[in-house]
PDB file of C-alpha atoms in Angstrom:
ATOM      1  CA  UNK S   1      37.650   1.053  -3.753  1.00 83.00           C
ATOM      2  CA  UNK S   2      34.537  -0.665  -4.649  1.00 95.00           C
ATOM      3  CA  UNK S   3      33.374  -3.442  -1.693  1.00 96.00           C
ATOM      4  CA  UNK S   4      32.375  -6.568  -3.863  1.00 96.00           C
ATOM      5  CA  UNK S   5      30.343  -8.453  -1.491  1.00 96.00           C
ATOM      6  CA  UNK S   6      29.746  -8.309   2.848  1.00 98.00           C
ATOM      7  CA  UNK S   7      33.133 -10.930   2.897  1.00 97.00           C
ATOM      8  CA  UNK S   8      34.992  -8.003   1.517  1.00 98.00           C
ATOM      9  CA  UNK S   9      33.701  -5.397   3.318  1.00 97.00           C
ATOM     10  CA  UNK S  10      33.855  -7.457   7.285  1.00 97.00           C
ATOM     11  CA  UNK S  11      37.684  -7.644   6.559  1.00 97.00           C
ATOM     12  CA  UNK S  12      37.184  -3.886   6.685  1.00 97.00           C
ATOM     13  CA  UNK S  13      36.265  -3.223  10.606  1.00 97.00           C
ATOM     14  CA  UNK S  14      35.600   0.501  10.035  1.00 97.00           C
ATOM     15  CA  UNK S  15      34.131  -0.222   6.206  1.00 98.00           C
ATOM     16  CA  UNK S  16      32.177  -2.064   7.723  1.00 98.00           C
ATOM     17  CA  UNK S  17      30.318  -0.363  11.348  1.00 98.00           C
ATOM     18  CA  UNK S  18      30.060   2.687   8.916  1.00 98.00           C
ATOM     19  CA  UNK S  19      27.831   0.636   6.064  1.00 98.00           C
ATOM     20  CA  UNK S  20      25.453  -1.689   8.534  1.00 99.00           C
ATOM     21  CA  UNK S  21      24.577   2.075  10.231  1.00 98.00           C
ATOM     22  CA  UNK S  22      23.759   4.217   6.351  1.00 99.00           C
ATOM     23  CA  UNK S  23      21.866   1.216   5.356  1.00 99.00           C
ATOM     24  CA  UNK S  24      19.726   0.503   8.302  1.00 99.00           C
ATOM     25  CA  UNK S  25      18.709   3.949   8.073  1.00 99.00           C
ATOM     26  CA  UNK S  26      17.572   3.165   4.497  1.00 99.00           C
ATOM     27  CA  UNK S  27      15.763   0.449   5.408  1.00 99.00           C
ATOM     28  CA  UNK S  28      13.761   2.454   8.433  1.00 99.00           C
ATOM     29  CA  UNK S  29      12.929   5.284   6.592  1.00 99.00           C
ATOM     30  CA  UNK S  30      11.171   2.841   4.061  1.00 98.00           C
ATOM     31  CA  UNK S  31       9.405   0.493   5.543  1.00 98.00           C
ATOM     32  CA  UNK S  32       7.937   3.298   8.195  1.00 98.00           C
ATOM     33  CA  UNK S  33       7.023   4.877   5.252  1.00 98.00           C
ATOM     34  CA  UNK S  34       5.774   2.156   3.796  1.00 97.00           C
ATOM     35  CA  UNK S  35       3.184   1.815   6.194  1.00 96.00           C
ATOM     36  CA  UNK S  36       2.072   4.531   6.360  1.00 97.00           C
ATOM     37  CA  UNK S  37       1.072   4.590   2.925  1.00 95.00           C
ATOM     38  CA  UNK S  38      -0.881   1.606   3.396  1.00 92.00           C
ATOM     39  CA  UNK S  39      -3.026   2.774   5.957  1.00 92.00           C
ATOM     40  CA  UNK S  40      -4.352   4.866   2.448  1.00 84.00           C
ATOM     41  CA  UNK S  41      -5.783   2.344   1.276  1.00 82.00           C
ATOM     42  CA  UNK S  42      -9.081   2.128   0.677  1.00 81.00           C
ATOM     43  CA  UNK S  43      -9.392   5.712   1.832  1.00 73.00           C
ATOM     44  CA  UNK S  44      -8.076   7.536  -0.805  1.00 73.00           C
ATOM     45  CA  UNK S  45     -10.111  10.361  -2.633  1.00 77.00           C
ATOM     46  CA  UNK S  46     -10.462   8.836  -6.542  1.00 76.00           C
ATOM     47  CA  UNK S  47      -9.336   4.963  -7.596  1.00 76.00           C
ATOM     48  CA  UNK S  48      -6.543   6.616  -8.989  1.00 78.00           C
ATOM     49  CA  UNK S  49      -4.895   7.368  -5.427  1.00 72.00           C
ATOM     50  CA  UNK S  50      -6.013   3.946  -4.384  1.00 76.00           C
ATOM     51  CA  UNK S  51      -4.213   2.164  -6.444  1.00 84.00           C
ATOM     52  CA  UNK S  52      -1.560   4.549  -6.567  1.00 85.00           C
ATOM     53  CA  UNK S  53      -1.033   4.892  -2.948  1.00 85.00           C
ATOM     54  CA  UNK S  54      -1.380   0.546  -2.822  1.00 90.00           C
ATOM     55  CA  UNK S  55       1.579   0.464  -5.426  1.00 93.00           C
ATOM     56  CA  UNK S  56       3.705   2.346  -3.590  1.00 95.00           C
ATOM     57  CA  UNK S  57       3.304   1.501  -0.469  1.00 94.00           C
ATOM     58  CA  UNK S  58       4.380  -2.209  -1.543  1.00 96.00           C
ATOM     59  CA  UNK S  59       7.451  -0.480  -2.951  1.00 96.00           C
ATOM     60  CA  UNK S  60       8.627   1.573   0.213  1.00 97.00           C
ATOM     61  CA  UNK S  61       8.819  -2.115   1.848  1.00 97.00           C
ATOM     62  CA  UNK S  62      10.576  -3.965  -0.713  1.00 98.00           C
ATOM     63  CA  UNK S  63      12.994  -1.156  -0.464  1.00 98.00           C
ATOM     64  CA  UNK S  64      12.881  -1.787   2.922  1.00 98.00           C
ATOM     65  CA  UNK S  65      13.550  -5.678   2.575  1.00 98.00           C
ATOM     66  CA  UNK S  66      16.225  -5.347   0.263  1.00 98.00           C
ATOM     67  CA  UNK S  67      18.039  -3.419   2.586  1.00 99.00           C
ATOM     68  CA  UNK S  68      16.902  -5.944   5.161  1.00 99.00           C
ATOM     69  CA  UNK S  69      18.508  -8.453   3.170  1.00 99.00           C
ATOM     70  CA  UNK S  70      22.610  -6.466   2.238  1.00 99.00           C
ATOM     71  CA  UNK S  71      21.875  -5.990   6.544  1.00 99.00           C
ATOM     72  CA  UNK S  72      21.546  -9.569   6.975  1.00 99.00           C
ATOM     73  CA  UNK S  73      24.457 -10.402   4.467  1.00 98.00           C
ATOM     74  CA  UNK S  74      26.729  -7.619   6.935  1.00 99.00           C
ATOM     75  CA  UNK S  75      25.639 -10.483   9.741  1.00 98.00           C
ATOM     76  CA  UNK S  76      23.199  -8.414  11.103  1.00 98.00           C
ATOM     77  CA  UNK S  77      19.478 -10.950  12.543  1.00 97.00           C
ATOM     78  CA  UNK S  78      18.071 -11.906   9.639  1.00 95.00           C
ATOM     79  CA  UNK S  79      15.454  -9.171   8.032  1.00 96.00           C
ATOM     80  CA  UNK S  80      11.652 -10.001   9.884  1.00 95.00           C
ATOM     81  CA  UNK S  81      13.451  -9.600  13.010  1.00 96.00           C
ATOM     82  CA  UNK S  82      15.284  -6.435  11.781  1.00 98.00           C
ATOM     83  CA  UNK S  83      12.124  -5.429  10.642  1.00 97.00           C
ATOM     84  CA  UNK S  84       9.441  -6.383  13.809  1.00 96.00           C
ATOM     85  CA  UNK S  85      11.231  -7.214  16.473  1.00 96.00           C
ATOM     86  CA  UNK S  86      13.687  -3.892  16.771  1.00 97.00           C
ATOM     87  CA  UNK S  87      12.100  -1.920  19.680  1.00 97.00           C
ATOM     88  CA  UNK S  88      11.794   2.009  19.234  1.00 97.00           C
ATOM     89  CA  UNK S  89      14.718   3.388  20.808  1.00 98.00           C
ATOM     90  CA  UNK S  90      16.924   1.492  18.211  1.00 98.00           C
ATOM     91  CA  UNK S  91      14.916   2.611  14.660  1.00 98.00           C
ATOM     92  CA  UNK S  92      17.015   4.795  12.712  1.00 98.00           C
ATOM     93  CA  UNK S  93      14.337   5.987  11.057  1.00 99.00           C
ATOM     94  CA  UNK S  94      13.445  10.336  10.553  1.00 98.00           C
ATOM     95  CA  UNK S  95      11.150  11.540  11.751  1.00 98.00           C
ATOM     96  CA  UNK S  96       8.885  12.676   9.421  1.00 98.00           C
ATOM     97  CA  UNK S  97       8.042   9.402   7.595  1.00 98.00           C
ATOM     98  CA  UNK S  98       6.199   8.017  11.061  1.00 98.00           C
ATOM     99  CA  UNK S  99       3.897  10.451  11.991  1.00 97.00           C
ATOM    100  CA  UNK S 100       0.406   9.462  11.359  1.00 96.00           C
ATOM    101  CA  UNK S 101      -1.186  10.467   7.649  1.00 94.00           C
ATOM    102  CA  UNK S 102      -3.171  13.214   9.125  1.00 90.00           C
ATOM    103  CA  UNK S 103      -5.660  14.315   6.086  1.00 94.00           C
ATOM    104  CA  UNK S 104      -4.462  13.770   2.154  1.00 95.00           C
ATOM    105  CA  UNK S 105      -2.868  17.454   2.397  1.00 97.00           C
ATOM    106  CA  UNK S 106      -0.346  17.001   4.632  1.00 97.00           C
ATOM    107  CA  UNK S 107      -0.039  12.865   2.856  1.00 96.00           C
ATOM    108  CA  UNK S 108       0.989  13.737  -0.844  1.00 96.00           C
ATOM    109  CA  UNK S 109       2.960  16.713   0.611  1.00 98.00           C
ATOM    110  CA  UNK S 110       5.238  14.257   3.371  1.00 98.00           C
ATOM    111  CA  UNK S 111       5.817  12.192   0.496  1.00 98.00           C
ATOM    112  CA  UNK S 112       6.610  15.094  -2.241  1.00 98.00           C
ATOM    113  CA  UNK S 113       9.419  15.916   0.812  1.00 99.00           C
ATOM    114  CA  UNK S 114      10.256  12.967   1.379  1.00 98.00           C
ATOM    115  CA  UNK S 115      10.882  11.467  -2.227  1.00 98.00           C
ATOM    116  CA  UNK S 116      12.482  14.363  -3.280  1.00 98.00           C
ATOM    117  CA  UNK S 117      15.207  13.589   0.082  1.00 98.00           C
ATOM    118  CA  UNK S 118      15.261   9.704  -1.186  1.00 98.00           C
ATOM    119  CA  UNK S 119      16.115  10.531  -4.906  1.00 98.00           C
ATOM    120  CA  UNK S 120      19.118  12.910  -3.764  1.00 98.00           C
ATOM    121  CA  UNK S 121      20.472   9.457  -1.165  1.00 98.00           C
ATOM    122  CA  UNK S 122      20.168   7.369  -3.906  1.00 98.00           C
ATOM    123  CA  UNK S 123      21.933   9.630  -6.133  1.00 98.00           C
ATOM    124  CA  UNK S 124      24.792   9.978  -4.006  1.00 98.00           C
ATOM    125  CA  UNK S 125      25.056   6.296  -3.641  1.00 98.00           C
ATOM    126  CA  UNK S 126      24.360   5.700  -7.739  1.00 97.00           C
ATOM    127  CA  UNK S 127      28.597   5.375  -7.437  1.00 97.00           C
ATOM    128  CA  UNK S 128      28.557   3.963  -4.186  1.00 98.00           C
ATOM    129  CA  UNK S 129      31.623   1.460  -4.014  1.00 98.00           C
ATOM    130  CA  UNK S 130      29.517  -1.453  -1.778  1.00 99.00           C
ATOM    131  CA  UNK S 131      28.301  -3.244  -5.295  1.00 98.00           C
ATOM    132  CA  UNK S 132      25.673  -4.986  -3.570  1.00 98.00           C
ATOM    133  CA  UNK S 133      24.359  -1.526  -2.879  1.00 98.00           C
ATOM    134  CA  UNK S 134      24.520   0.429  -5.927  1.00 98.00           C
ATOM    135  CA  UNK S 135      22.921  -2.800  -8.274  1.00 97.00           C
ATOM    136  CA  UNK S 136      20.658  -1.870  -5.542  1.00 97.00           C
ATOM    137  CA  UNK S 137      20.229   1.568  -6.225  1.00 97.00           C
ATOM    138  CA  UNK S 138      19.873   1.259  -9.872  1.00 93.00           C
ATOM    139  CA  UNK S 139      16.671  -0.230  -9.855  1.00 93.00           C
ATOM    140  CA  UNK S 140      15.596   1.629  -6.518  1.00 97.00           C
ATOM    141  CA  UNK S 141      15.722   5.169  -8.829  1.00 97.00           C
ATOM    142  CA  UNK S 142      13.201   4.459 -11.207  1.00 94.00           C
ATOM    143  CA  UNK S 143       9.994   3.450  -9.052  1.00 95.00           C
ATOM    144  CA  UNK S 144      10.761   6.580  -6.472  1.00 95.00           C
ATOM    145  CA  UNK S 145      10.991   8.773  -9.768  1.00 95.00           C
ATOM    146  CA  UNK S 146       7.536   7.404 -10.041  1.00 94.00           C
ATOM    147  CA  UNK S 147       6.899   7.811  -6.200  1.00 95.00           C
ATOM    148  CA  UNK S 148       7.793  11.691  -6.792  1.00 97.00           C
ATOM    149  CA  UNK S 149       6.370  12.636  -9.673  1.00 96.00           C
ATOM    150  CA  UNK S 150       2.093  11.108  -9.036  1.00 94.00           C
ATOM    151  CA  UNK S 151       2.762  12.629  -5.366  1.00 96.00           C
ATOM    152  CA  UNK S 152       4.175  15.943  -7.220  1.00 96.00           C
ATOM    153  CA  UNK S 153       1.198  16.018  -9.621  1.00 96.00           C
ATOM    154  CA  UNK S 154      -1.024  16.122  -6.226  1.00 95.00           C
ATOM    155  CA  UNK S 155       0.613  19.048  -5.014  1.00 98.00           C
ATOM    156  CA  UNK S 156       0.682  20.591  -8.094  1.00 98.00           C
ATOM    157  CA  UNK S 157      -2.519  20.375  -8.527  1.00 96.00           C
ATOM    158  CA  UNK S 158      -3.815  20.820  -5.107  1.00 96.00           C
ATOM    159  CA  UNK S 159      -2.042  24.021  -5.275  1.00 98.00           C
ATOM    160  CA  UNK S 160      -3.146  25.615  -8.228  1.00 97.00           C
ATOM    161  CA  UNK S 161      -7.083  24.895  -7.327  1.00 96.00           C
ATOM    162  CA  UNK S 162      -6.393  28.048  -4.925  1.00 94.00           C
ATOM    163  CA  UNK S 163      -9.085  29.056  -2.001  1.00 96.00           C
ATOM    164  CA  UNK S 164      -9.527  25.219   0.714  1.00 96.00           C
ATOM    165  CA  UNK S 165      -7.183  22.891  -1.295  1.00 95.00           C
ATOM    166  CA  UNK S 166      -4.378  25.329  -1.255  1.00 96.00           C
ATOM    167  CA  UNK S 167      -5.648  26.394   2.645  1.00 97.00           C
ATOM    168  CA  UNK S 168      -4.693  22.819   2.905  1.00 97.00           C
ATOM    169  CA  UNK S 169      -1.451  22.373   1.407  1.00 98.00           C
ATOM    170  CA  UNK S 170       0.100  25.462   3.513  1.00 97.00           C
ATOM    171  CA  UNK S 171      -1.014  24.705   6.732  1.00 97.00           C
ATOM    172  CA  UNK S 172       0.927  21.100   6.675  1.00 98.00           C
ATOM    173  CA  UNK S 173       3.491  22.757   5.429  1.00 98.00           C
ATOM    174  CA  UNK S 174       3.452  24.228   8.833  1.00 97.00           C
ATOM    175  CA  UNK S 175       2.944  20.673  10.503  1.00 97.00           C
ATOM    176  CA  UNK S 176       5.907  19.140   8.322  1.00 98.00           C
ATOM    177  CA  UNK S 177       8.624  22.273   8.991  1.00 98.00           C
ATOM    178  CA  UNK S 178       9.635  21.262  12.667  1.00 96.00           C
ATOM    179  CA  UNK S 179       9.514  17.484  11.078  1.00 96.00           C
ATOM    180  CA  UNK S 180      12.110  17.747   8.643  1.00 98.00           C
ATOM    181  CA  UNK S 181      15.517  18.282  10.548  1.00 95.00           C
ATOM    182  CA  UNK S 182      16.774  15.298  11.633  1.00 97.00           C
ATOM    183  CA  UNK S 183      16.153  13.848   7.524  1.00 97.00           C
ATOM    184  CA  UNK S 184      19.070  14.615   6.649  1.00 97.00           C
ATOM    185  CA  UNK S 185      20.902  14.184   9.913  1.00 97.00           C
ATOM    186  CA  UNK S 186      23.561  11.152   9.854  1.00 97.00           C
ATOM    187  CA  UNK S 187      22.692  10.182  13.789  1.00 96.00           C
ATOM    188  CA  UNK S 188      25.322   7.666  14.334  1.00 95.00           C
ATOM    189  CA  UNK S 189      26.485   6.404  11.167  1.00 95.00           C
ATOM    190  CA  UNK S 190      29.991   8.653  11.013  1.00 94.00           C
ATOM    191  CA  UNK S 191      29.562  11.267   7.598  1.00 97.00           C
ATOM    192  CA  UNK S 192      33.048  10.836   7.278  1.00 97.00           C
ATOM    193  CA  UNK S 193      33.583   7.627   6.954  1.00 97.00           C
ATOM    194  CA  UNK S 194      31.094   7.366   4.770  1.00 98.00           C
ATOM    195  CA  UNK S 195      32.569   9.920   2.071  1.00 98.00           C
ATOM    196  CA  UNK S 196      36.122   9.189   2.668  1.00 98.00           C
ATOM    197  CA  UNK S 197      35.364   5.077   1.373  1.00 98.00           C
ATOM    198  CA  UNK S 198      33.128   6.642  -1.423  1.00 98.00           C
ATOM    199  CA  UNK S 199      29.497   5.043  -0.197  1.00 98.00           C
ATOM    200  CA  UNK S 200      28.980   8.290  -0.394  1.00 99.00           C
ATOM    201  CA  UNK S 201      29.522  10.589  -2.938  1.00 98.00           C
ATOM    202  CA  UNK S 202      28.188  13.461  -1.461  1.00 98.00           C
ATOM    203  CA  UNK S 203      26.915  14.873   2.601  1.00 97.00           C
ATOM    204  CA  UNK S 204      23.978  16.353   4.538  1.00 97.00           C
ATOM    205  CA  UNK S 205      25.311  19.975   3.705  1.00 97.00           C
ATOM    206  CA  UNK S 206      25.160  19.112  -0.234  1.00 98.00           C
ATOM    207  CA  UNK S 207      21.524  17.284   0.204  1.00 98.00           C
ATOM    208  CA  UNK S 208      19.726  19.864   2.440  1.00 98.00           C
ATOM    209  CA  UNK S 209      20.710  22.173  -0.914  1.00 98.00           C
ATOM    210  CA  UNK S 210      19.474  20.081  -3.344  1.00 99.00           C
ATOM    211  CA  UNK S 211      16.517  19.337  -1.383  1.00 99.00           C
ATOM    212  CA  UNK S 212      15.491  22.938  -0.940  1.00 98.00           C
ATOM    213  CA  UNK S 213      16.121  24.017  -4.347  1.00 98.00           C
ATOM    214  CA  UNK S 214      13.798  21.640  -5.943  1.00 98.00           C
ATOM    215  CA  UNK S 215      11.472  21.953  -3.050  1.00 99.00           C
ATOM    216  CA  UNK S 216      11.319  25.486  -4.178  1.00 98.00           C
ATOM    217  CA  UNK S 217      10.298  24.693  -7.550  1.00 98.00           C
ATOM    218  CA  UNK S 218       7.509  22.814  -6.585  1.00 98.00           C
ATOM    219  CA  UNK S 219       6.139  25.173  -4.430  1.00 98.00           C
ATOM    220  CA  UNK S 220       6.280  28.031  -7.234  1.00 98.00           C
ATOM    221  CA  UNK S 221       4.652  25.875  -8.931  1.00 98.00           C
ATOM    222  CA  UNK S 222       1.491  25.005  -6.579  1.00 98.00           C
ATOM    223  CA  UNK S 223       1.740  28.633  -5.325  1.00 97.00           C
ATOM    224  CA  UNK S 224       2.609  28.058  -1.845  1.00 97.00           C
ATOM    225  CA  UNK S 225       4.544  30.028   0.365  1.00 94.00           C
ATOM    226  CA  UNK S 226       8.108  29.415   1.314  1.00 96.00           C
ATOM    227  CA  UNK S 227       7.730  28.733   5.533  1.00 95.00           C
ATOM    228  CA  UNK S 228      11.040  29.531   5.768  1.00 95.00           C
ATOM    229  CA  UNK S 229      14.582  27.809   7.635  1.00 95.00           C
ATOM    230  CA  UNK S 230      13.972  24.138   9.195  1.00 96.00           C
ATOM    231  CA  UNK S 231      13.412  24.677  13.173  1.00 95.00           C
ATOM    232  CA  UNK S 232      15.911  22.574  15.306  1.00 90.00           C
ATOM    233  CA  UNK S 233      13.725  19.920  17.816  1.00 86.00           C
ATOM    234  CA  UNK S 234      15.960  19.299  19.605  1.00 86.00           C
ATOM    235  CA  UNK S 235      14.866  14.968  18.817  1.00 90.00           C
ATOM    236  CA  UNK S 236      17.278  12.875  16.540  1.00 96.00           C
ATOM    237  CA  UNK S 237      15.069   9.515  15.146  1.00 98.00           C
ATOM    238  CA  UNK S 238      18.530   8.715  13.347  1.00 98.00           C
ATOM    239  CA  UNK S 239      19.349   8.227  17.215  1.00 98.00           C
ATOM    240  CA  UNK S 240      16.205   6.453  18.029  1.00 97.00           C
ATOM    241  CA  UNK S 241      15.064   9.447  20.299  1.00 98.00           C
ATOM    242  CA  UNK S 242      10.598   9.066  18.080  1.00 97.00           C
ATOM    243  CA  UNK S 243       7.856  10.227  18.195  1.00 96.00           C
ATOM    244  CA  UNK S 244       5.291   8.449  20.703  1.00 96.00           C
ATOM    245  CA  UNK S 245       3.702   8.096  16.639  1.00 97.00           C
ATOM    246  CA  UNK S 246       6.388   5.596  16.273  1.00 98.00           C
ATOM    247  CA  UNK S 247       5.494   2.869  18.987  1.00 97.00           C
ATOM    248  CA  UNK S 248       1.918   3.270  18.147  1.00 96.00           C
ATOM    249  CA  UNK S 249       2.614   2.099  14.192  1.00 97.00           C
ATOM    250  CA  UNK S 250       4.961  -0.594  15.281  1.00 97.00           C
ATOM    251  CA  UNK S 251       2.589  -1.905  18.004  1.00 96.00           C
ATOM    252  CA  UNK S 252       0.313  -2.260  14.719  1.00 95.00           C
ATOM    253  CA  UNK S 253       2.558  -3.679  11.972  1.00 94.00           C
ATOM    254  CA  UNK S 254       4.312  -6.612  14.896  1.00 92.00           C
ATOM    255  CA  UNK S 255       0.477  -7.947  15.578  1.00 89.00           C
ATOM    256  CA  UNK S 256       1.418 -10.936  13.573  1.00 86.00           C
ATOM    257  CA  UNK S 257       4.942 -11.120  14.366  1.00 88.00           C
ATOM    258  CA  UNK S 258       4.017 -10.809  17.836  1.00 88.00           C
ATOM    259  CA  UNK S 259       2.033 -13.489  18.326  1.00 81.00           C
ATOM    260  CA  UNK S 260       4.887 -16.412  17.003  1.00 78.00           C
ATOM    261  CA  UNK S 261       8.015 -14.257  16.435  1.00 81.00           C
ATOM    262  CA  UNK S 262      10.145 -17.878  14.826  1.00 74.00           C
ATOM    263  CA  UNK S 263       7.214 -18.914  13.288  1.00 70.00           C
ATOM    264  CA  UNK S 264       7.389 -19.153   9.483  1.00 67.00           C
ATOM    265  CA  UNK S 265       4.172 -18.168   7.905  1.00 58.00           C
TER     266      UNK S 265
END
């Protein structure tokens, strides 16, 4: 059964709750990574990278704004409050996107790993029963395809260069692997409910399977060693269990908002 708008979604409390919790994860992932991307402006190794990161950062924050607007229509606070007023423990992004940028190899490999995941997640929503989400996903998919193309091109280029460049990537993979486990978590968004109501087409296990298949192809092209199984960290960002890096990020990101939360800028 397709749900045409927020009013109809609110008539089904179980559907509504699962949808709100799911979209919150989408929004928080995109906003957090978008902010990290913006920190690269003026620091990328070449002008092409600088232009690309600025464009990608804008896209990610734009995607977050779309998701926050959906949440507002569903009865949640206005998008600015959702983006800037919530505490660290109220955020539902994966730990991967909140980590400090580190070096270039770490940032482009992290982005590649996330973009592959996000592309698969978007595919799961392509025929979502919630029509406002389905319609937005079509546009976001096109933009995310560009993000992935840019990032994986860098990964393959650095990997094929060998030597120090490949070493930096392999060191980045070692650092990234323990930060990946909650990427595939549904946190407090009930996976069974999302599947049963057709909000998504497939769940966590299938998402991780597809992700590993696609990442292994890129690692092979770049000549990178496969790090093995993703270790369990015992902390789930989808449940609000975050690393100190997120608190530091929010301190900066919300600085202007906190000057006067009710102001209209």
